[in-house]
Tab-separated table of C-alpha atoms and ligand atoms in Angstrom:
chain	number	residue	atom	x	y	z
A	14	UNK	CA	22.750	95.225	-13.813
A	15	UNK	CA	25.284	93.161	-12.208
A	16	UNK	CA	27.386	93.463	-8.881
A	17	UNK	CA	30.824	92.773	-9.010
A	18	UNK	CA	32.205	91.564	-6.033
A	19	UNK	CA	36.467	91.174	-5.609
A	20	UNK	CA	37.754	89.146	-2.711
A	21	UNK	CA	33.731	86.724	-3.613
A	22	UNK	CA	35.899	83.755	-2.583
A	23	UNK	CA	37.230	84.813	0.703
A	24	UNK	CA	35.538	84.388	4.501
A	25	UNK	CA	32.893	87.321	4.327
A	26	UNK	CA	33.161	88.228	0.526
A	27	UNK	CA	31.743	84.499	-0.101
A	28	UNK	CA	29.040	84.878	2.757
A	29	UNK	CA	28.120	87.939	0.862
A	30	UNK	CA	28.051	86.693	-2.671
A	31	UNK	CA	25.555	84.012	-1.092
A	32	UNK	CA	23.297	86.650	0.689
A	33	UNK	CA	23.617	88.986	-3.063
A	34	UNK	CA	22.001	85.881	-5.178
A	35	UNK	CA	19.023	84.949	-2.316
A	36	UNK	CA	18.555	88.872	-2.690
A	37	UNK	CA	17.496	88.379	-6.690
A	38	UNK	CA	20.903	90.184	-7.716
A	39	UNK	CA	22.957	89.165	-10.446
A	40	UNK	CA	26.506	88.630	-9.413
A	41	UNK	CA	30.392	88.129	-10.604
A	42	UNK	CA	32.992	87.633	-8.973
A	43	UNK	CA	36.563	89.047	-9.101
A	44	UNK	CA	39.087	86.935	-7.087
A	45	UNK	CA	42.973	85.725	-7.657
A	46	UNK	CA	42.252	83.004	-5.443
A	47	UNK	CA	45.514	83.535	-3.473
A	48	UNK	CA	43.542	83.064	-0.365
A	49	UNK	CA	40.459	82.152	-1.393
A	50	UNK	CA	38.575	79.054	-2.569
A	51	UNK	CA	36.327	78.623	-5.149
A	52	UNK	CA	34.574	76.027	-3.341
A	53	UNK	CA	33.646	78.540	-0.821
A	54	UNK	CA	31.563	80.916	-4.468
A	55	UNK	CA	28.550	77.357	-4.499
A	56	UNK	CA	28.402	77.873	-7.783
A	57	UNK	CA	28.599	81.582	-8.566
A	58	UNK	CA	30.484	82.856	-11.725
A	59	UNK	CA	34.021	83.887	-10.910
A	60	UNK	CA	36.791	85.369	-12.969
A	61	UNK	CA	40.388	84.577	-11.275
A	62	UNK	CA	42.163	87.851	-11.524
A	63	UNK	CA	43.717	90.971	-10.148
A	64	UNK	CA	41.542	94.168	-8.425
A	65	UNK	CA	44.975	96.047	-10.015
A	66	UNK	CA	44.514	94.541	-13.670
A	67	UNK	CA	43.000	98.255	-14.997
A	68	UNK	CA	42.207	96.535	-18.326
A	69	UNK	CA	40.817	92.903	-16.976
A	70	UNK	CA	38.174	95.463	-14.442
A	71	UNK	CA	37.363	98.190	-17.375
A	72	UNK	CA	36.047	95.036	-20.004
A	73	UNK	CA	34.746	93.044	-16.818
A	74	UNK	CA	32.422	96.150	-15.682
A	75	UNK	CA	31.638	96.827	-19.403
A	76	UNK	CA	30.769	93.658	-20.448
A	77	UNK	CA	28.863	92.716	-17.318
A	78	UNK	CA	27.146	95.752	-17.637
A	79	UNK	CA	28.614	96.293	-13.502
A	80	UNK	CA	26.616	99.420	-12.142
A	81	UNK	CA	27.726	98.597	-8.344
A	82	UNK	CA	31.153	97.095	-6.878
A	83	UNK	CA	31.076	95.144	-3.169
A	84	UNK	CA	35.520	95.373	-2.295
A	85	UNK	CA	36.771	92.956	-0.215
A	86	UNK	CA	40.019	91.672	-1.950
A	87	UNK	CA	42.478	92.814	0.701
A	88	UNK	CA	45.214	91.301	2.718
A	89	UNK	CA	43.572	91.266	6.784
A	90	UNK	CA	46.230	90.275	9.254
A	91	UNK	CA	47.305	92.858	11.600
A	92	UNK	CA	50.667	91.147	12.591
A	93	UNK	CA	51.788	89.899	9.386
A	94	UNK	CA	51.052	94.052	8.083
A	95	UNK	CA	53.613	95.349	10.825
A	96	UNK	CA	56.070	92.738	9.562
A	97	UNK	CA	55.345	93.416	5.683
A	98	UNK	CA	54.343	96.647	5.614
A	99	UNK	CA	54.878	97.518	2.043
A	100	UNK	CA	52.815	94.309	0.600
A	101	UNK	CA	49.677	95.750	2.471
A	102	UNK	CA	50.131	99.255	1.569
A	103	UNK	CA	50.371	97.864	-2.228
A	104	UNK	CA	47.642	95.371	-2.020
A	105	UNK	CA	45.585	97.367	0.191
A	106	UNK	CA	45.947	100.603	-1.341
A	107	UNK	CA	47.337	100.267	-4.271
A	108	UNK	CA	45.275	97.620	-5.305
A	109	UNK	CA	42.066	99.550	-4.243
A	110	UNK	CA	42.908	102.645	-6.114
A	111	UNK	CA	43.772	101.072	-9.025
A	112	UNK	CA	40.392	99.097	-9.231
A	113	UNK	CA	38.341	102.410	-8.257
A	114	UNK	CA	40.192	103.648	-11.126
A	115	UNK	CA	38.475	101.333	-13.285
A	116	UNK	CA	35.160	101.274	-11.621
A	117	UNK	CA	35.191	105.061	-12.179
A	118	UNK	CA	36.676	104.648	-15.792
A	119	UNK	CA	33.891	101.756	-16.634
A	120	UNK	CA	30.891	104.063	-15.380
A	121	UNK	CA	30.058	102.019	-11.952
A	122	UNK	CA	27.969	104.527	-9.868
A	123	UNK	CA	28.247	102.563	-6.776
A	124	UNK	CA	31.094	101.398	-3.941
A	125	UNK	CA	30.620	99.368	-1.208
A	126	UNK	CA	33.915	99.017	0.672
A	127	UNK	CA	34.992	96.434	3.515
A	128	UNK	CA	36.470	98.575	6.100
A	129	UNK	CA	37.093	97.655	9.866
A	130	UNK	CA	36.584	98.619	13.463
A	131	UNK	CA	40.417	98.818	13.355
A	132	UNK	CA	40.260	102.151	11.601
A	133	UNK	CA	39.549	103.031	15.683
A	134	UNK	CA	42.655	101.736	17.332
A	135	UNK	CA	42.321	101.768	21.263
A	136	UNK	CA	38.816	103.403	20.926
A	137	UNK	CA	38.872	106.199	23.443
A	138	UNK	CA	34.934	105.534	24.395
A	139	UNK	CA	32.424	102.449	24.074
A	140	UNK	CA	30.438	102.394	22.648
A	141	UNK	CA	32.325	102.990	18.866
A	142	UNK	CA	30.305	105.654	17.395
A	143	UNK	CA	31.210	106.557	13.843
A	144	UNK	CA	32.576	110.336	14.464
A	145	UNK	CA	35.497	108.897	16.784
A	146	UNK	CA	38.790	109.959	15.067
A	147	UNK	CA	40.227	106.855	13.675
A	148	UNK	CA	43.768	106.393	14.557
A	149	UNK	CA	44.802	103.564	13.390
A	150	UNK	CA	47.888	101.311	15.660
A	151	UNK	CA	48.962	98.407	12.514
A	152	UNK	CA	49.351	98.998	8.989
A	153	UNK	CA	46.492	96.849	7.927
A	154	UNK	CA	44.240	99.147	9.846
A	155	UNK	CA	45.820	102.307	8.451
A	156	UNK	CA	45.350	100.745	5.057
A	157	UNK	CA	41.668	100.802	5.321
A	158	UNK	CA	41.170	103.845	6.455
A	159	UNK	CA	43.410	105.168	3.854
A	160	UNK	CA	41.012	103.770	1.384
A	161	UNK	CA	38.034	105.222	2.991
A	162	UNK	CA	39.751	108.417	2.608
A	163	UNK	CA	40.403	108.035	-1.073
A	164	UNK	CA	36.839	106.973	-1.626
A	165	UNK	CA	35.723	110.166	0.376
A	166	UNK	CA	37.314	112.423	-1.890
A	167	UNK	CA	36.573	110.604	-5.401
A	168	UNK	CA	32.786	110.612	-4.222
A	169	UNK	CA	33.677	114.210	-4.308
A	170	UNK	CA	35.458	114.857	-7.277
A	171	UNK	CA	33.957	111.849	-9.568
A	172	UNK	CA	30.840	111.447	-7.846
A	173	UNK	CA	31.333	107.650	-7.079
A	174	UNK	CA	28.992	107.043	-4.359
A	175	UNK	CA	30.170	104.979	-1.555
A	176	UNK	CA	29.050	102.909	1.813
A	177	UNK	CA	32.181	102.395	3.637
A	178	UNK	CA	31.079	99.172	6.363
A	179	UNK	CA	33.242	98.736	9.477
A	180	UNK	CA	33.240	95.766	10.718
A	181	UNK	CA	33.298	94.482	14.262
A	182	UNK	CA	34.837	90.681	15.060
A	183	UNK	CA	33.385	88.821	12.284
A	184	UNK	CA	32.750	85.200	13.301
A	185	UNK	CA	30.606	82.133	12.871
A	186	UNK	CA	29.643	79.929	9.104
A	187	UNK	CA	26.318	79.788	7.185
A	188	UNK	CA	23.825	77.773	9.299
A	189	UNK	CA	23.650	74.542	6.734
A	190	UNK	CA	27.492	74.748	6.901
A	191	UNK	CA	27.778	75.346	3.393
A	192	UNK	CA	30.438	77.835	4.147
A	193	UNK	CA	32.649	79.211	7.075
A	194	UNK	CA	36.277	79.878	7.805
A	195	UNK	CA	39.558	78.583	6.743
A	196	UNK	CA	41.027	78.012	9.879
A	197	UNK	CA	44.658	77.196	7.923
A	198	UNK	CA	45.863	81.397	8.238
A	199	UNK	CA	43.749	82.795	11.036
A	200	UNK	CA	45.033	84.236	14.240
A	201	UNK	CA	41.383	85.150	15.608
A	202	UNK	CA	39.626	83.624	18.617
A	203	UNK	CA	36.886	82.448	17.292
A	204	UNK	CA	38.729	79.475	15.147
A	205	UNK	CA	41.429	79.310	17.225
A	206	UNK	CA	38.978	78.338	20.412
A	207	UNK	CA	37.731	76.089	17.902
A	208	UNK	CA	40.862	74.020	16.733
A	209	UNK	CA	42.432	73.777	20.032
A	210	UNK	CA	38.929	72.331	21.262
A	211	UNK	CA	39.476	69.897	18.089
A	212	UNK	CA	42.922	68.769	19.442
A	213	UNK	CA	43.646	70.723	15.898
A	214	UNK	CA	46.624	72.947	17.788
A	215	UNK	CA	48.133	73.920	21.447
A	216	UNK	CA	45.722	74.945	23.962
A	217	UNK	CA	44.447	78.751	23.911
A	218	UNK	CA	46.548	81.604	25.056
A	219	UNK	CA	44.082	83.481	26.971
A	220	UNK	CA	46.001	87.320	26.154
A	221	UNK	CA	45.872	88.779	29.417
A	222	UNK	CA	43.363	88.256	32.417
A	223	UNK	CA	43.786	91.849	34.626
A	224	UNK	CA	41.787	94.291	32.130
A	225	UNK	CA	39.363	96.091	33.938
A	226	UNK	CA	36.078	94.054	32.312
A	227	UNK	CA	33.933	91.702	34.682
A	228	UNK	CA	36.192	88.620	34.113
A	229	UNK	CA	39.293	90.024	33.541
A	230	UNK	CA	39.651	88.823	29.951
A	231	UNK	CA	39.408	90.891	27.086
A	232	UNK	CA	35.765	92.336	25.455
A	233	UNK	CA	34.821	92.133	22.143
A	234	UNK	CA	31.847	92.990	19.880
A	235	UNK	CA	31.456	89.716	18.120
A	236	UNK	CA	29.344	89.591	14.565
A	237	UNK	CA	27.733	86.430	12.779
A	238	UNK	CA	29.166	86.281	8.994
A	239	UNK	CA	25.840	86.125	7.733
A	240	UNK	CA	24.877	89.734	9.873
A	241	UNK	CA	27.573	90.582	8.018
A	242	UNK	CA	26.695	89.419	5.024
A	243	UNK	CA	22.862	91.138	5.322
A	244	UNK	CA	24.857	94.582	5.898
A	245	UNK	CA	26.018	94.824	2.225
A	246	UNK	CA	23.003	93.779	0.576
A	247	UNK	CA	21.197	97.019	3.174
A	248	UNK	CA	24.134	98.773	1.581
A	249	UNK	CA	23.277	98.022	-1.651
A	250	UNK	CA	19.831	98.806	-1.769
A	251	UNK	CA	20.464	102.019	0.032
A	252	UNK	CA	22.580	102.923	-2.604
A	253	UNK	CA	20.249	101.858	-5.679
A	254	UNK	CA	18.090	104.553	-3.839
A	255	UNK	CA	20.235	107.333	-4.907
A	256	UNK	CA	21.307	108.256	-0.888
A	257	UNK	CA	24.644	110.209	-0.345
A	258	UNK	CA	27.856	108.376	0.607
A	259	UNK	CA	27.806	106.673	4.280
A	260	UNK	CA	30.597	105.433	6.885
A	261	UNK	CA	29.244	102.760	9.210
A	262	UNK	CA	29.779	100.358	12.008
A	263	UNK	CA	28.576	96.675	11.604
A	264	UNK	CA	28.720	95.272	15.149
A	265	UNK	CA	25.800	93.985	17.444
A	266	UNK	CA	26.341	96.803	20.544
A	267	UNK	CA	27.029	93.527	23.212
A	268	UNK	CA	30.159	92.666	24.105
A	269	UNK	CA	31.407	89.034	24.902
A	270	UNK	CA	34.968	88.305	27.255
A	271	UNK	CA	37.105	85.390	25.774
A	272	UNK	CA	36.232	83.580	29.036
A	273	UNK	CA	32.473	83.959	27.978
A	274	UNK	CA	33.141	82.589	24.440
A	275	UNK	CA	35.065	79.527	26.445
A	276	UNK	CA	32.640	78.652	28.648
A	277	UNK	CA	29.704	78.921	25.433
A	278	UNK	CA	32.000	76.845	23.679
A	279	UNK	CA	32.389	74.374	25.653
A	280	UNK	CA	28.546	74.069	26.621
A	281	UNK	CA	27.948	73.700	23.105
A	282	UNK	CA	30.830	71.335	21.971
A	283	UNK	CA	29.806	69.076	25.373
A	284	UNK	CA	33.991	69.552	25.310
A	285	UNK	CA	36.566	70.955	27.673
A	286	UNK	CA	38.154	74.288	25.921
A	287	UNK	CA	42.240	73.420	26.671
A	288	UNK	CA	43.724	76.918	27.305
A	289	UNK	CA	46.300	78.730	29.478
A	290	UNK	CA	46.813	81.694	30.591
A	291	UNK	CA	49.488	84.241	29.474
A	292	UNK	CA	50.270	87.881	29.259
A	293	UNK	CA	48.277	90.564	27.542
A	294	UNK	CA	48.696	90.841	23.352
A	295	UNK	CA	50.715	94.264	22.717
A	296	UNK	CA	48.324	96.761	21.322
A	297	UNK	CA	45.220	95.032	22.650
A	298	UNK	CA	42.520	97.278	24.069
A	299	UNK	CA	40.715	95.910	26.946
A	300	UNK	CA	36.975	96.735	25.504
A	301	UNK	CA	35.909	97.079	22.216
A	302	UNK	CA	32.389	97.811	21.219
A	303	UNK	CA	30.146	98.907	18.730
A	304	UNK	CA	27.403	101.332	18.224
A	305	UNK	CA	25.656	100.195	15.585
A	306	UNK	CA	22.690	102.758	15.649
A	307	UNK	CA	23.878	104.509	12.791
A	308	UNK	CA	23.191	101.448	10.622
A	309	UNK	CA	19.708	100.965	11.394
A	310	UNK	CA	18.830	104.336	10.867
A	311	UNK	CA	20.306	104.546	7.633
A	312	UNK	CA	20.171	101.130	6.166
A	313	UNK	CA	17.648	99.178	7.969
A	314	UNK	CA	19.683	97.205	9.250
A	315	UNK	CA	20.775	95.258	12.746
A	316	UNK	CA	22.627	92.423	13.713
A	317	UNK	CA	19.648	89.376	13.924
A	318	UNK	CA	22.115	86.708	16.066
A	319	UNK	CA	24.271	86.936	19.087
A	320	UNK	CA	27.154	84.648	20.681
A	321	UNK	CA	25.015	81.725	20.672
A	322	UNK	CA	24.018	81.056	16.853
A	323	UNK	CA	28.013	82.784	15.891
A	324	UNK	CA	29.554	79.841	18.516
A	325	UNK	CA	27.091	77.003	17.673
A	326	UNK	CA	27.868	77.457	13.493
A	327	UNK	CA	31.568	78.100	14.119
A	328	UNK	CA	31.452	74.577	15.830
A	329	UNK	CA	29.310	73.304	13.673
A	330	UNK	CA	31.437	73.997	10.495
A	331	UNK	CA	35.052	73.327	12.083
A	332	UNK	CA	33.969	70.203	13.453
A	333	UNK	CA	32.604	69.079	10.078
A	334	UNK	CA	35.773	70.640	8.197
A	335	UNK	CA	38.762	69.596	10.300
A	336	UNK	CA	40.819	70.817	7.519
A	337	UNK	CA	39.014	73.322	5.819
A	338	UNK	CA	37.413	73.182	2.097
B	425	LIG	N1	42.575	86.471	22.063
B	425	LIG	C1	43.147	85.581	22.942
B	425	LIG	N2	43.898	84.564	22.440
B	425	LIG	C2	44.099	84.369	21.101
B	425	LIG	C3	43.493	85.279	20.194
B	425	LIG	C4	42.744	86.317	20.721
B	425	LIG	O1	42.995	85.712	24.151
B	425	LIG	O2	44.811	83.420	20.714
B	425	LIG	C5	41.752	87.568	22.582
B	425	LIG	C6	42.306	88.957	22.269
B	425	LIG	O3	43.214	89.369	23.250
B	425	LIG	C7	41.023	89.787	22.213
B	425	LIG	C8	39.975	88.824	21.680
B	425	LIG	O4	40.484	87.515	21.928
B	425	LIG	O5	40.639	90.167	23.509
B	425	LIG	C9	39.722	88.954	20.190
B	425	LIG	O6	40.958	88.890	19.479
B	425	LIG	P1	41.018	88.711	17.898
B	425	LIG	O7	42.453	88.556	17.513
B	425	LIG	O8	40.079	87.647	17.470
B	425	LIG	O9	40.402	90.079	17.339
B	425	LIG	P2	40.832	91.601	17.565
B	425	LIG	O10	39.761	92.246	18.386
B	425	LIG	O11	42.208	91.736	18.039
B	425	LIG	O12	40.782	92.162	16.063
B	425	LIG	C10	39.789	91.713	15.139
B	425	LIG	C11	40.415	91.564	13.770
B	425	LIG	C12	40.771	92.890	13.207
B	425	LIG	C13	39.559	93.762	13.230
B	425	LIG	C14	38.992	93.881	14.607
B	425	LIG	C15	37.737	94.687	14.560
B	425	LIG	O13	41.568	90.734	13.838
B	425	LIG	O14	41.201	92.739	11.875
B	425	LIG	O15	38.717	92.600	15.126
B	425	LIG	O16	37.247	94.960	15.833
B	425	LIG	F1	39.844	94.960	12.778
């Protein structure tokens, strides 16, 4: 039995494919490589390709004998989804349906999707428990949560069994460096704190510091990759259990202000964190965290790092990979 993972070459899709193979699983992996590297796979088989390519999935699943699919192949930036709308609802959605098509068509029994905390919006409570209503504020997050839906009702009607994961602020690299972020399209804090600390770009905009949080700066539920990574191999082995379908947060329950990730940064770096100050990021709620109870009652699983180990390896790997892979 083999796992097919799509998007194996991207940020936490490669993570993943890393924690599947430690985890005795046999592995492919499905990736165009538009945004990801195949550096980033150490090794693991991939097939460049397209989630939407109904024939290339059908003979891939067959032949691989694929009885479970891990689906990350999506586009992820919320900005560039208000701008392009139409590209994420096609890549997104389209995409996704059209390779659940062919999961469904090639006999795979088993979905484990990458959603996100996005699906949430401005959450109206912390901490993010799983039956808030998602209303989703970009296009990228309303293209997840689309998904989730159609995977709802195709459990239903085809029986495809599915563990949708929603992630928190995924951050940090593998701990021997092996793997991390490419820095080159990111908009997030985590690398960004990172390359301006590098001299790599302009000092930090610090988005806003008058929220109602204990430094003024913005709260966030940041999650090591390799947390992350753990989740979907719980998933996984949940499912091979024969349990129902499952919507879940992955976060850690502790938020950290972008003035706490400075100041960690720059205790770990031994370097000054250049940033400025500016207004607050339209659309940016002032605290976002997760509950993540839900997921270690059902899979047995909960976050193992903090802020430390996600700052140390994010420094560790951008100051070893100034430019990336
Ligand atoms: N921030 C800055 N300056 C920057 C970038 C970010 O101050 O240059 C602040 C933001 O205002 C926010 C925090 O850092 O307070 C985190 O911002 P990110 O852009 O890193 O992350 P978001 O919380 O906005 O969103 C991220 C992903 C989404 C995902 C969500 C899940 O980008 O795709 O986490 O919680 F859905």
């Amino acid at each position: 039995m083999t796992v097919l993972v799509t998007g194996g070459a991207g940020y936490i899709g490669s993570h993943t494919v890393r924690s599947l193979g430690e985890s005795g699983r046999e592995v492919v992996v499905l990736d165009s490589l538009e945004t990801g590297h195949s550096e980033a796979l150490l090794g693991a088989d991939l097939v460049v390709g397209e989630i939407a390519d109904f024939d290339l999935v059908t003979k891939l699943c067959r032949e691989r004998n694929v009885r479970s699919i891990v689906h990350f192949a999506a586009y992820k930036s919320v900005g560039e989804s208000m701008s392009h709308p139409l590209r994420y609802f096609s890549n997104n959605v389209g995409g996704s349906t059209a390779l659940i098509d062919a999961a469904v068509a090639a006999g795979v029994e088993q979905f484990v999707f990458s959603s996100s905390a996005a699906v949430y919006g401005s959450p109206a409570r912390v901490p993010v428990t799983e039956d808030l209503l998602p209303r989703p504020e970009s296009v990228y997050a309303e293209t997840k949560w689309m998904v989730e839906r159609v995977l709802s009702w195709i459990g239903e009607t085809r029986g495809l069994r599915s563990v949708c994961l929603r992630y928190f602020n995924a951050a940090g690299a593998s701990f021997d460096s092996a793997i991390g972020e490419d820095w080159s399209v990111t908009t997030n804090l985590v690398p960004i704190v990172m390359k301006a600390t590098l001299g790599k770009r302009p000092p930090l905009e610090v988005f806003g510091s008058d929220y109602p949080t204990r430094d003024g700066t913005g709260e966030r539920d940041y999650i090591h990759v390799v947390d992350l990574a753990e989740g979907h191999v719980k998933a996984l082995d949940y499912l091979d259990v024969g349990k129902p379908s499952l919507t879940c947060n992955l976060g850690t329950g502790k938020g950290s202000t972008v003035l706490e990730v400075l100041s960690a940064t720059e205790r770990i770096s031994g370097c000054g964190v250049p940033h400025v100050f500016s207004a607050r990021r339209a659309g940016d709620p002032a605290v976002v965290f997760a509950d993540p109870s839900l997921a270690e009652r059902e899979l047995g699983w909960r976050a193992r790092y903090g802020i430390e180990e996600i700052l140390q390896t994010a420094w560790t790997w951008h100051s070893t990979h100034v430019d990336g892979y």
